[in-house]
Amino acid sequence: MAGKLKPDEPGTRGARRIARRRVKSALKALGAGGPNGRSVHAARKELKKARATLRLVRDALGTSSYKKENAALRDAARPLGEVRDAEILLDSLKSLVGHSAARAAKLPVAQFQRSLTRSLGESRARVLKKAGAVKRARKTLKAVRARSEHWHVGRHGWSILGSGLRRTYSLARRAFAQARARRSDESLHEWRKQIQYFMHQLQLFEPLEAGPFTQLSDRAHPLADLLGDDHDLAVLRKRALEAHDVFPDATTRRALLARIDRHRKALQNKALRLGEPLYKETPAAFTARLGRYWHAWRNS
């Protein structure tokens, strides 16, 4: 129950406890025997969950305090993403080529792959070996951890948590509509961010063992994975467009870009199909329905 809400504590206190634990876990990951790619990735995941939890108590914490702590968590995580992003580019290329049809699999992209491998090594050297970014991140997180003990969130329940969940659902619903209307990299990326927040927030409510929460989580998780894969390919495409000197000819680069575009279209089509039933309810109806399960759990 360490990362979940408990029936015997005020909801806002529980959310604060969970957010503090996420920050502590990120600090532990960054300090365990020196940072590496795996520990940095673990820290970033914990910070994403911490920010999602923080969003649940925004109304209790107050706008000023919320913005301060959210910015601190965001800024601590940002430099850590460089290594992960470099790893993802390489993995995305290998996966794309490996799962392509025979003709596409024979694309001469070895030089492009070597370029991405060099970039990964450079990123690891900047972030992990010199460890300056990690030290700054740890310093920021220690400050957040110290302040979090005194976050004034009151002793509220669904009135605050429900409002936070409704805000996230509303933003994700709006981002879905925008992505459906126009599949730009920006709209898809925004939808991805919002569905990740939504997914992490739903996980806090797992102790309710209520069907709707489980169903929503089961739908949100694969949707976040699809949008994550699409985002990775979008970044890979951008890098391929910029890398004029690592392809043997223009035909090879065009063939790779075409393969990326086809795969992205398939991912987006599937994501939009999964998103359709997730956002049928209005934010008000959504919050009211889940609130009934919350109150039943608290009163049981």
PDB file of C-alpha atoms in Angstrom:
ATOM      1  CA  MET A   1       0.000   0.000   0.000  1.00  0.00           C
ATOM      2  CA  ALA A   2       3.060   2.257   0.026  1.00  0.00           C
ATOM      3  CA  GLY A   3       2.218   3.751  -3.339  1.00  0.00           C
ATOM      4  CA  LYS A   4      -1.557   3.549  -2.956  1.00  0.00           C
ATOM      5  CA  LEU A   5      -4.254   5.413  -1.061  1.00  0.00           C
ATOM      6  CA  LYS A   6      -5.434   3.962   2.268  1.00  0.00           C
ATOM      7  CA  PRO A   7      -8.996   3.926   3.575  1.00  0.00           C
ATOM      8  CA  ASP A   8      -7.981   5.051   7.057  1.00  0.00           C
ATOM      9  CA  GLU A   9      -6.194   8.294   6.110  1.00  0.00           C
ATOM     10  CA  PRO A  10      -7.450  11.535   4.539  1.00  0.00           C
ATOM     11  CA  GLY A  11      -7.094  11.381   0.767  1.00  0.00           C
ATOM     12  CA  THR A  12      -4.939  14.487   0.498  1.00  0.00           C
ATOM     13  CA  ARG A  13      -2.626  13.238   3.239  1.00  0.00           C
ATOM     14  CA  GLY A  14      -2.321   9.951   1.391  1.00  0.00           C
ATOM     15  CA  ALA A  15      -1.473  11.693  -1.869  1.00  0.00           C
ATOM     16  CA  ARG A  16       1.175  13.762  -0.111  1.00  0.00           C
ATOM     17  CA  ARG A  17       2.665  10.617   1.416  1.00  0.00           C
ATOM     18  CA  ILE A  18       2.811   8.946  -1.975  1.00  0.00           C
ATOM     19  CA  ALA A  19       4.360  11.977  -3.702  1.00  0.00           C
ATOM     20  CA  ARG A  20       7.035  12.193  -0.993  1.00  0.00           C
ATOM     21  CA  ARG A  21       7.774   8.494  -1.393  1.00  0.00           C
ATOM     22  CA  ARG A  22       8.171   8.905  -5.154  1.00  0.00           C
ATOM     23  CA  VAL A  23      10.709  11.684  -4.655  1.00  0.00           C
ATOM     24  CA  LYS A  24      12.556   9.564  -2.103  1.00  0.00           C
ATOM     25  CA  SER A  25      12.643   6.645  -4.539  1.00  0.00           C
ATOM     26  CA  ALA A  26      14.043   8.910  -7.266  1.00  0.00           C
ATOM     27  CA  LEU A  27      16.775  10.090  -4.915  1.00  0.00           C
ATOM     28  CA  LYS A  28      17.605   6.518  -3.992  1.00  0.00           C
ATOM     29  CA  ALA A  29      17.841   5.506  -7.658  1.00  0.00           C
ATOM     30  CA  LEU A  30      20.200   8.382  -8.427  1.00  0.00           C
ATOM     31  CA  GLY A  31      22.443   7.663  -5.467  1.00  0.00           C
ATOM     32  CA  ALA A  32      22.697   3.888  -5.579  1.00  0.00           C
ATOM     33  CA  GLY A  33      26.352   3.206  -6.340  1.00  0.00           C
ATOM     34  CA  GLY A  34      26.655   5.885  -8.985  1.00  0.00           C
ATOM     35  CA  PRO A  35      24.127   6.599 -11.728  1.00  0.00           C
ATOM     36  CA  ASN A  36      23.690   4.417 -14.786  1.00  0.00           C
ATOM     37  CA  GLY A  37      21.175   4.245 -17.587  1.00  0.00           C
ATOM     38  CA  ARG A  38      18.855   1.960 -15.656  1.00  0.00           C
ATOM     39  CA  SER A  39      18.874   3.990 -12.439  1.00  0.00           C
ATOM     40  CA  VAL A  40      18.344   7.251 -14.329  1.00  0.00           C
ATOM     41  CA  HIS A  41      15.364   5.724 -16.121  1.00  0.00           C
ATOM     42  CA  ALA A  42      13.957   4.510 -12.793  1.00  0.00           C
ATOM     43  CA  ALA A  43      14.348   7.986 -11.302  1.00  0.00           C
ATOM     44  CA  ARG A  44      12.555   9.598 -14.237  1.00  0.00           C
ATOM     45  CA  LYS A  45       9.634   7.188 -13.876  1.00  0.00           C
ATOM     46  CA  GLU A  46       9.324   7.997 -10.186  1.00  0.00           C
ATOM     47  CA  LEU A  47       9.352  11.719 -10.903  1.00  0.00           C
ATOM     48  CA  LYS A  48       6.606  11.359 -13.511  1.00  0.00           C
ATOM     49  CA  LYS A  49       4.500   9.562 -10.923  1.00  0.00           C
ATOM     50  CA  ALA A  50       5.305  12.222  -8.329  1.00  0.00           C
ATOM     51  CA  ARG A  51       4.144  14.984 -10.683  1.00  0.00           C
ATOM     52  CA  ALA A  52       0.957  13.077 -11.477  1.00  0.00           C
ATOM     53  CA  THR A  53       0.248  12.710  -7.756  1.00  0.00           C
ATOM     54  CA  LEU A  54       0.996  16.375  -7.150  1.00  0.00           C
ATOM     55  CA  ARG A  55      -1.676  17.257  -9.706  1.00  0.00           C
ATOM     56  CA  LEU A  56      -4.269  15.474  -7.586  1.00  0.00           C
ATOM     57  CA  VAL A  57      -3.738  17.850  -4.657  1.00  0.00           C
ATOM     58  CA  ARG A  58      -3.251  21.054  -6.643  1.00  0.00           C
ATOM     59  CA  ASP A  59      -6.412  22.660  -5.254  1.00  0.00           C
ATOM     60  CA  ALA A  60      -5.399  21.888  -1.667  1.00  0.00           C
ATOM     61  CA  LEU A  61      -1.768  22.861  -2.099  1.00  0.00           C
ATOM     62  CA  GLY A  62      -2.546  26.166  -3.782  1.00  0.00           C
ATOM     63  CA  THR A  63      -1.532  27.399  -7.208  1.00  0.00           C
ATOM     64  CA  SER A  64       1.691  29.084  -6.132  1.00  0.00           C
ATOM     65  CA  SER A  65       3.045  26.110  -4.158  1.00  0.00           C
ATOM     66  CA  TYR A  66       1.908  23.664  -6.817  1.00  0.00           C
ATOM     67  CA  LYS A  67       3.693  25.546  -9.605  1.00  0.00           C
ATOM     68  CA  LYS A  68       6.866  25.801  -7.541  1.00  0.00           C
ATOM     69  CA  GLU A  69       7.041  22.099  -6.737  1.00  0.00           C
ATOM     70  CA  ASN A  70       5.914  20.941 -10.178  1.00  0.00           C
ATOM     71  CA  ALA A  71       8.592  23.096 -11.817  1.00  0.00           C
ATOM     72  CA  ALA A  72      11.230  21.735  -9.451  1.00  0.00           C
ATOM     73  CA  LEU A  73      10.324  18.121 -10.243  1.00  0.00           C
ATOM     74  CA  ARG A  74      10.201  18.883 -13.960  1.00  0.00           C
ATOM     75  CA  ASP A  75      13.576  20.630 -13.938  1.00  0.00           C
ATOM     76  CA  ALA A  76      15.178  17.793 -11.952  1.00  0.00           C
ATOM     77  CA  ALA A  77      13.935  15.216 -14.457  1.00  0.00           C
ATOM     78  CA  ARG A  78      14.706  17.148 -17.637  1.00  0.00           C
ATOM     79  CA  PRO A  79      18.510  16.606 -17.884  1.00  0.00           C
ATOM     80  CA  LEU A  80      18.072  12.954 -16.943  1.00  0.00           C
ATOM     81  CA  GLY A  81      16.014  12.469 -20.076  1.00  0.00           C
ATOM     82  CA  GLU A  82      18.972  12.997 -22.378  1.00  0.00           C
ATOM     83  CA  VAL A  83      20.373   9.508 -21.817  1.00  0.00           C
ATOM     84  CA  ARG A  84      16.980   7.844 -22.045  1.00  0.00           C
ATOM     85  CA  ASP A  85      16.115   9.726 -25.238  1.00  0.00           C
ATOM     86  CA  ALA A  86      19.400   8.652 -26.846  1.00  0.00           C
ATOM     87  CA  GLU A  87      18.741   5.030 -25.886  1.00  0.00           C
ATOM     88  CA  ILE A  88      15.204   5.191 -27.251  1.00  0.00           C
ATOM     89  CA  LEU A  89      16.369   6.495 -30.626  1.00  0.00           C
ATOM     90  CA  LEU A  90      18.723   3.554 -31.027  1.00  0.00           C
ATOM     91  CA  ASP A  91      16.163   1.027 -29.821  1.00  0.00           C
ATOM     92  CA  SER A  92      13.479   2.484 -32.088  1.00  0.00           C
ATOM     93  CA  LEU A  93      15.683   2.169 -35.153  1.00  0.00           C
ATOM     94  CA  LYS A  94      16.616  -1.425 -34.336  1.00  0.00           C
ATOM     95  CA  SER A  95      12.989  -2.332 -33.691  1.00  0.00           C
ATOM     96  CA  LEU A  96      11.763  -0.599 -36.829  1.00  0.00           C
ATOM     97  CA  VAL A  97      14.271  -2.326 -39.071  1.00  0.00           C
ATOM     98  CA  GLY A  98      13.993  -5.648 -37.271  1.00  0.00           C
ATOM     99  CA  HIS A  99      10.219  -5.814 -37.659  1.00  0.00           C
ATOM    100  CA  SER A 100      10.099  -4.499 -41.197  1.00  0.00           C
ATOM    101  CA  ALA A 101       9.403  -6.541 -44.276  1.00  0.00           C
ATOM    102  CA  ALA A 102      12.449  -8.210 -45.818  1.00  0.00           C
ATOM    103  CA  ARG A 103      13.028  -5.408 -48.306  1.00  0.00           C
ATOM    104  CA  ALA A 104      12.884  -2.707 -45.637  1.00  0.00           C
ATOM    105  CA  ALA A 105      15.042  -4.755 -43.271  1.00  0.00           C
ATOM    106  CA  LYS A 106      17.861  -4.585 -45.809  1.00  0.00           C
ATOM    107  CA  LEU A 107      17.985  -0.788 -45.753  1.00  0.00           C
ATOM    108  CA  PRO A 108      21.628   0.324 -45.442  1.00  0.00           C
ATOM    109  CA  VAL A 109      21.217   2.267 -42.199  1.00  0.00           C
ATOM    110  CA  ALA A 110      24.353   1.001 -40.457  1.00  0.00           C
ATOM    111  CA  GLN A 111      26.021   4.415 -40.588  1.00  0.00           C
ATOM    112  CA  PHE A 112      22.930   6.077 -39.131  1.00  0.00           C
ATOM    113  CA  GLN A 113      22.892   3.459 -36.373  1.00  0.00           C
ATOM    114  CA  ARG A 114      26.557   4.113 -35.602  1.00  0.00           C
ATOM    115  CA  SER A 115      25.786   7.831 -35.403  1.00  0.00           C
ATOM    116  CA  LEU A 116      23.029   7.179 -32.862  1.00  0.00           C
ATOM    117  CA  THR A 117      25.371   4.904 -30.906  1.00  0.00           C
ATOM    118  CA  ARG A 118      27.978   7.689 -30.730  1.00  0.00           C
ATOM    119  CA  SER A 119      25.314  10.130 -29.556  1.00  0.00           C
ATOM    120  CA  LEU A 120      24.307   7.701 -26.826  1.00  0.00           C
ATOM    121  CA  GLY A 121      27.918   7.416 -25.648  1.00  0.00           C
ATOM    122  CA  GLU A 122      28.270  11.193 -25.587  1.00  0.00           C
ATOM    123  CA  SER A 123      25.044  11.580 -23.618  1.00  0.00           C
ATOM    124  CA  ARG A 124      26.151   8.991 -21.078  1.00  0.00           C
ATOM    125  CA  ALA A 125      29.450  10.786 -20.676  1.00  0.00           C
ATOM    126  CA  ARG A 126      27.780  14.154 -20.129  1.00  0.00           C
ATOM    127  CA  VAL A 127      25.080  12.990 -17.752  1.00  0.00           C
ATOM    128  CA  LEU A 128      26.475   9.916 -16.030  1.00  0.00           C
ATOM    129  CA  LYS A 129      30.262  10.042 -15.998  1.00  0.00           C
ATOM    130  CA  LYS A 130      30.652  13.704 -15.163  1.00  0.00           C
ATOM    131  CA  ALA A 131      27.488  13.398 -13.046  1.00  0.00           C
ATOM    132  CA  GLY A 132      26.980  17.168 -12.882  1.00  0.00           C
ATOM    133  CA  ALA A 133      23.379  16.881 -14.044  1.00  0.00           C
ATOM    134  CA  VAL A 134      22.720  14.105 -11.568  1.00  0.00           C
ATOM    135  CA  LYS A 135      24.205  16.090  -8.685  1.00  0.00           C
ATOM    136  CA  ARG A 136      22.024  19.082  -9.548  1.00  0.00           C
ATOM    137  CA  ALA A 137      18.967  16.848  -9.806  1.00  0.00           C
ATOM    138  CA  ARG A 138      19.681  15.308  -6.408  1.00  0.00           C
ATOM    139  CA  LYS A 139      20.115  18.727  -4.845  1.00  0.00           C
ATOM    140  CA  THR A 140      16.786  19.878  -6.250  1.00  0.00           C
ATOM    141  CA  LEU A 141      14.997  16.726  -5.135  1.00  0.00           C
ATOM    142  CA  LYS A 142      16.400  16.936  -1.629  1.00  0.00           C
ATOM    143  CA  ALA A 143      14.988  20.445  -1.367  1.00  0.00           C
ATOM    144  CA  VAL A 144      11.585  19.270  -2.627  1.00  0.00           C
ATOM    145  CA  ARG A 145      11.655  16.367  -0.193  1.00  0.00           C
ATOM    146  CA  ALA A 146      12.392  18.703   2.718  1.00  0.00           C
ATOM    147  CA  ARG A 147       9.606  21.123   1.730  1.00  0.00           C
ATOM    148  CA  SER A 148       7.103  18.354   1.097  1.00  0.00           C
ATOM    149  CA  GLU A 149       6.985  17.487   4.777  1.00  0.00           C
ATOM    150  CA  HIS A 150       5.289  20.831   5.312  1.00  0.00           C
ATOM    151  CA  TRP A 151       2.946  20.866   2.325  1.00  0.00           C
ATOM    152  CA  HIS A 152      -0.382  22.134   3.604  1.00  0.00           C
ATOM    153  CA  VAL A 153      -2.903  19.841   1.954  1.00  0.00           C
ATOM    154  CA  GLY A 154      -5.479  19.593   4.733  1.00  0.00           C
ATOM    155  CA  ARG A 155      -7.538  16.505   5.463  1.00  0.00           C
ATOM    156  CA  HIS A 156      -9.711  16.318   2.370  1.00  0.00           C
ATOM    157  CA  GLY A 157     -11.016  13.463   0.299  1.00  0.00           C
ATOM    158  CA  TRP A 158     -12.865  13.277  -2.994  1.00  0.00           C
ATOM    159  CA  SER A 159     -13.611  17.001  -3.032  1.00  0.00           C
ATOM    160  CA  ILE A 160      -9.906  17.572  -3.792  1.00  0.00           C
ATOM    161  CA  LEU A 161      -8.791  14.284  -5.349  1.00  0.00           C
ATOM    162  CA  GLY A 162     -11.849  14.120  -7.561  1.00  0.00           C
ATOM    163  CA  SER A 163     -11.240  17.654  -8.747  1.00  0.00           C
ATOM    164  CA  GLY A 164      -7.632  16.789  -9.583  1.00  0.00           C
ATOM    165  CA  LEU A 165      -8.620  13.628 -11.448  1.00  0.00           C
ATOM    166  CA  ARG A 166     -11.344  15.520 -13.300  1.00  0.00           C
ATOM    167  CA  ARG A 167      -8.832  18.157 -14.428  1.00  0.00           C
ATOM    168  CA  THR A 168      -6.463  15.498 -15.772  1.00  0.00           C
ATOM    169  CA  TYR A 169      -9.287  13.631 -17.506  1.00  0.00           C
ATOM    170  CA  SER A 170     -10.548  16.869 -19.043  1.00  0.00           C
ATOM    171  CA  LEU A 171      -7.113  17.816 -20.366  1.00  0.00           C
ATOM    172  CA  ALA A 172      -6.542  14.331 -21.770  1.00  0.00           C
ATOM    173  CA  ARG A 173     -10.007  14.366 -23.353  1.00  0.00           C
ATOM    174  CA  ARG A 174      -9.289  17.719 -24.987  1.00  0.00           C
ATOM    175  CA  ALA A 175      -5.868  16.524 -26.174  1.00  0.00           C
ATOM    176  CA  PHE A 176      -7.503  13.433 -27.686  1.00  0.00           C
ATOM    177  CA  ALA A 177      -9.975  15.599 -29.613  1.00  0.00           C
ATOM    178  CA  GLN A 178      -7.158  17.771 -30.926  1.00  0.00           C
ATOM    179  CA  ALA A 179      -5.054  14.771 -31.940  1.00  0.00           C
ATOM    180  CA  ARG A 180      -8.024  13.216 -33.702  1.00  0.00           C
ATOM    181  CA  ALA A 181      -8.710  16.454 -35.579  1.00  0.00           C
ATOM    182  CA  ARG A 182      -5.099  17.017 -36.546  1.00  0.00           C
ATOM    183  CA  ARG A 183      -2.374  14.436 -36.082  1.00  0.00           C
ATOM    184  CA  SER A 184       0.500  16.803 -35.527  1.00  0.00           C
ATOM    185  CA  ASP A 185       3.547  15.792 -33.482  1.00  0.00           C
ATOM    186  CA  GLU A 186       2.608  18.474 -30.962  1.00  0.00           C
ATOM    187  CA  SER A 187      -0.984  17.320 -30.460  1.00  0.00           C
ATOM    188  CA  LEU A 188       0.011  13.656 -30.186  1.00  0.00           C
ATOM    189  CA  HIS A 189       2.779  14.483 -27.722  1.00  0.00           C
ATOM    190  CA  GLU A 190       0.367  16.496 -25.570  1.00  0.00           C
ATOM    191  CA  TRP A 191      -2.123  13.631 -25.565  1.00  0.00           C
ATOM    192  CA  ARG A 192       0.681  11.256 -24.569  1.00  0.00           C
ATOM    193  CA  LYS A 193       1.680  13.436 -21.609  1.00  0.00           C
ATOM    194  CA  GLN A 194      -1.875  13.763 -20.361  1.00  0.00           C
ATOM    195  CA  ILE A 195      -2.680  10.059 -20.656  1.00  0.00           C
ATOM    196  CA  GLN A 196       0.469   9.261 -18.685  1.00  0.00           C
ATOM    197  CA  TYR A 197      -0.595  11.562 -15.863  1.00  0.00           C
ATOM    198  CA  PHE A 198      -4.064  10.027 -15.956  1.00  0.00           C
ATOM    199  CA  MET A 199      -2.689   6.474 -15.876  1.00  0.00           C
ATOM    200  CA  HIS A 200      -0.405   7.197 -12.911  1.00  0.00           C
ATOM    201  CA  GLN A 201      -3.238   8.848 -10.995  1.00  0.00           C
ATOM    202  CA  LEU A 202      -5.564   5.907 -11.555  1.00  0.00           C
ATOM    203  CA  GLN A 203      -2.962   3.573 -10.064  1.00  0.00           C
ATOM    204  CA  LEU A 204      -3.300   5.338  -6.722  1.00  0.00           C
ATOM    205  CA  PHE A 205      -6.942   4.282  -6.540  1.00  0.00           C
ATOM    206  CA  GLU A 206      -6.278   0.564  -7.094  1.00  0.00           C
ATOM    207  CA  PRO A 207      -7.100  -0.344  -3.447  1.00  0.00           C
ATOM    208  CA  LEU A 208     -10.746   0.543  -4.175  1.00  0.00           C
ATOM    209  CA  GLU A 209     -10.948  -2.640  -6.252  1.00  0.00           C
ATOM    210  CA  ALA A 210     -13.728  -0.941  -8.168  1.00  0.00           C
ATOM    211  CA  GLY A 211     -14.355  -2.156 -11.691  1.00  0.00           C
ATOM    212  CA  PRO A 212     -14.411   1.279 -13.342  1.00  0.00           C
ATOM    213  CA  PHE A 213     -11.003   2.268 -11.968  1.00  0.00           C
ATOM    214  CA  THR A 214      -9.500  -1.025 -13.106  1.00  0.00           C
ATOM    215  CA  GLN A 215     -11.105  -0.771 -16.536  1.00  0.00           C
ATOM    216  CA  LEU A 216      -9.847   2.770 -17.007  1.00  0.00           C
ATOM    217  CA  SER A 217      -6.337   1.763 -15.971  1.00  0.00           C
ATOM    218  CA  ASP A 218      -6.415  -1.255 -18.295  1.00  0.00           C
ATOM    219  CA  ARG A 219      -7.334   1.025 -21.199  1.00  0.00           C
ATOM    220  CA  ALA A 220      -4.964   3.857 -20.335  1.00  0.00           C
ATOM    221  CA  HIS A 221      -1.826   1.733 -20.033  1.00  0.00           C
ATOM    222  CA  PRO A 222      -1.719   0.286 -23.580  1.00  0.00           C
ATOM    223  CA  LEU A 223      -2.801   3.666 -24.932  1.00  0.00           C
ATOM    224  CA  ALA A 224       0.163   5.340 -23.222  1.00  0.00           C
ATOM    225  CA  ASP A 225       2.469   2.666 -24.664  1.00  0.00           C
ATOM    226  CA  LEU A 226       1.182   3.234 -28.203  1.00  0.00           C
ATOM    227  CA  LEU A 227       1.572   6.995 -27.958  1.00  0.00           C
ATOM    228  CA  GLY A 228       5.013   6.533 -26.434  1.00  0.00           C
ATOM    229  CA  ASP A 229       6.120   4.380 -29.365  1.00  0.00           C
ATOM    230  CA  ASP A 230       4.728   6.959 -31.785  1.00  0.00           C
ATOM    231  CA  HIS A 231       6.584   9.759 -30.010  1.00  0.00           C
ATOM    232  CA  ASP A 232       9.846   7.803 -30.165  1.00  0.00           C
ATOM    233  CA  LEU A 233       9.431   7.351 -33.904  1.00  0.00           C
ATOM    234  CA  ALA A 234       8.638  11.048 -34.317  1.00  0.00           C
ATOM    235  CA  VAL A 235      11.951  11.904 -32.654  1.00  0.00           C
ATOM    236  CA  LEU A 236      13.743   9.298 -34.772  1.00  0.00           C
ATOM    237  CA  ARG A 237      12.221  10.802 -37.920  1.00  0.00           C
ATOM    238  CA  LYS A 238      13.400  14.259 -36.945  1.00  0.00           C
ATOM    239  CA  ARG A 239      16.916  12.960 -36.344  1.00  0.00           C
ATOM    240  CA  ALA A 240      16.918  11.192 -39.719  1.00  0.00           C
ATOM    241  CA  LEU A 241      15.857  14.403 -41.441  1.00  0.00           C
ATOM    242  CA  GLU A 242      18.719  16.279 -39.803  1.00  0.00           C
ATOM    243  CA  ALA A 243      21.337  13.587 -40.473  1.00  0.00           C
ATOM    244  CA  HIS A 244      22.161  14.265 -44.124  1.00  0.00           C
ATOM    245  CA  ASP A 245      25.652  12.774 -43.985  1.00  0.00           C
ATOM    246  CA  VAL A 246      24.925   9.329 -42.467  1.00  0.00           C
ATOM    247  CA  PHE A 247      22.969   7.799 -45.331  1.00  0.00           C
ATOM    248  CA  PRO A 248      24.593   6.412 -48.482  1.00  0.00           C
ATOM    249  CA  ASP A 249      22.037   8.231 -50.651  1.00  0.00           C
ATOM    250  CA  ALA A 250      18.778  10.168 -50.567  1.00  0.00           C
ATOM    251  CA  THR A 251      16.810   7.108 -51.624  1.00  0.00           C
ATOM    252  CA  THR A 252      17.812   5.236 -48.483  1.00  0.00           C
ATOM    253  CA  ARG A 253      16.769   8.093 -46.242  1.00  0.00           C
ATOM    254  CA  ARG A 254      13.434   8.488 -48.026  1.00  0.00           C
ATOM    255  CA  ALA A 255      12.785   4.757 -47.663  1.00  0.00           C
ATOM    256  CA  LEU A 256      13.473   4.919 -43.923  1.00  0.00           C
ATOM    257  CA  LEU A 257      11.236   7.968 -43.508  1.00  0.00           C
ATOM    258  CA  ALA A 258       8.462   6.228 -45.415  1.00  0.00           C
ATOM    259  CA  ARG A 259       8.769   3.169 -43.164  1.00  0.00           C
ATOM    260  CA  ILE A 260       8.597   5.378 -40.078  1.00  0.00           C
ATOM    261  CA  ASP A 261       5.519   7.160 -41.418  1.00  0.00           C
ATOM    262  CA  ARG A 262       3.706   3.910 -42.174  1.00  0.00           C
ATOM    263  CA  HIS A 263       4.442   2.503 -38.740  1.00  0.00           C
ATOM    264  CA  ARG A 264       3.406   5.748 -37.040  1.00  0.00           C
ATOM    265  CA  LYS A 265       0.120   5.809 -38.916  1.00  0.00           C
ATOM    266  CA  ALA A 266      -0.683   2.279 -37.737  1.00  0.00           C
ATOM    267  CA  LEU A 267       0.165   3.178 -34.136  1.00  0.00           C
ATOM    268  CA  GLN A 268      -1.917   6.349 -34.274  1.00  0.00           C
ATOM    269  CA  ASN A 269      -4.920   4.571 -35.782  1.00  0.00           C
ATOM    270  CA  LYS A 270      -4.847   2.006 -33.003  1.00  0.00           C
ATOM    271  CA  ALA A 271      -4.412   4.681 -30.323  1.00  0.00           C
ATOM    272  CA  LEU A 272      -7.366   6.680 -31.620  1.00  0.00           C
ATOM    273  CA  ARG A 273      -9.545   3.559 -31.601  1.00  0.00           C
ATOM    274  CA  LEU A 274      -8.549   2.824 -28.006  1.00  0.00           C
ATOM    275  CA  GLY A 275      -9.128   6.427 -26.976  1.00  0.00           C
ATOM    276  CA  GLU A 276     -12.639   6.698 -28.369  1.00  0.00           C
ATOM    277  CA  PRO A 277     -14.458   4.791 -25.578  1.00  0.00           C
ATOM    278  CA  LEU A 278     -12.201   6.249 -22.893  1.00  0.00           C
ATOM    279  CA  TYR A 279     -13.488   9.796 -23.390  1.00  0.00           C
ATOM    280  CA  LYS A 280     -17.188   9.278 -24.025  1.00  0.00           C
ATOM    281  CA  GLU A 281     -18.228  10.749 -20.668  1.00  0.00           C
ATOM    282  CA  THR A 282     -18.184  14.440 -19.892  1.00  0.00           C
ATOM    283  CA  PRO A 283     -15.731  15.411 -17.123  1.00  0.00           C
ATOM    284  CA  ALA A 284     -18.644  16.109 -14.765  1.00  0.00           C
ATOM    285  CA  ALA A 285     -20.290  12.725 -15.354  1.00  0.00           C
ATOM    286  CA  PHE A 286     -16.932  10.965 -15.156  1.00  0.00           C
ATOM    287  CA  THR A 287     -16.092  12.502 -11.786  1.00  0.00           C
ATOM    288  CA  ALA A 288     -19.547  11.922 -10.342  1.00  0.00           C
ATOM    289  CA  ARG A 289     -19.514   8.245 -11.313  1.00  0.00           C
ATOM    290  CA  LEU A 290     -16.091   7.517  -9.849  1.00  0.00           C
ATOM    291  CA  GLY A 291     -16.889   9.581  -6.776  1.00  0.00           C
ATOM    292  CA  ARG A 292     -19.634   7.128  -5.874  1.00  0.00           C
ATOM    293  CA  TYR A 293     -17.090   4.311  -5.779  1.00  0.00           C
ATOM    294  CA  TRP A 294     -14.755   6.427  -3.649  1.00  0.00           C
ATOM    295  CA  HIS A 295     -17.447   7.160  -1.063  1.00  0.00           C
ATOM    296  CA  ALA A 296     -18.556   3.526  -0.972  1.00  0.00           C
ATOM    297  CA  TRP A 297     -14.940   2.485  -0.298  1.00  0.00           C
ATOM    298  CA  ARG A 298     -14.451   5.079   2.430  1.00  0.00           C
ATOM    299  CA  ASN A 299     -17.715   4.138   4.140  1.00  0.00           C
ATOM    300  CA  SER A 300     -17.275   0.382   3.960  1.00  0.00           C
TER     301      SER A 300
END
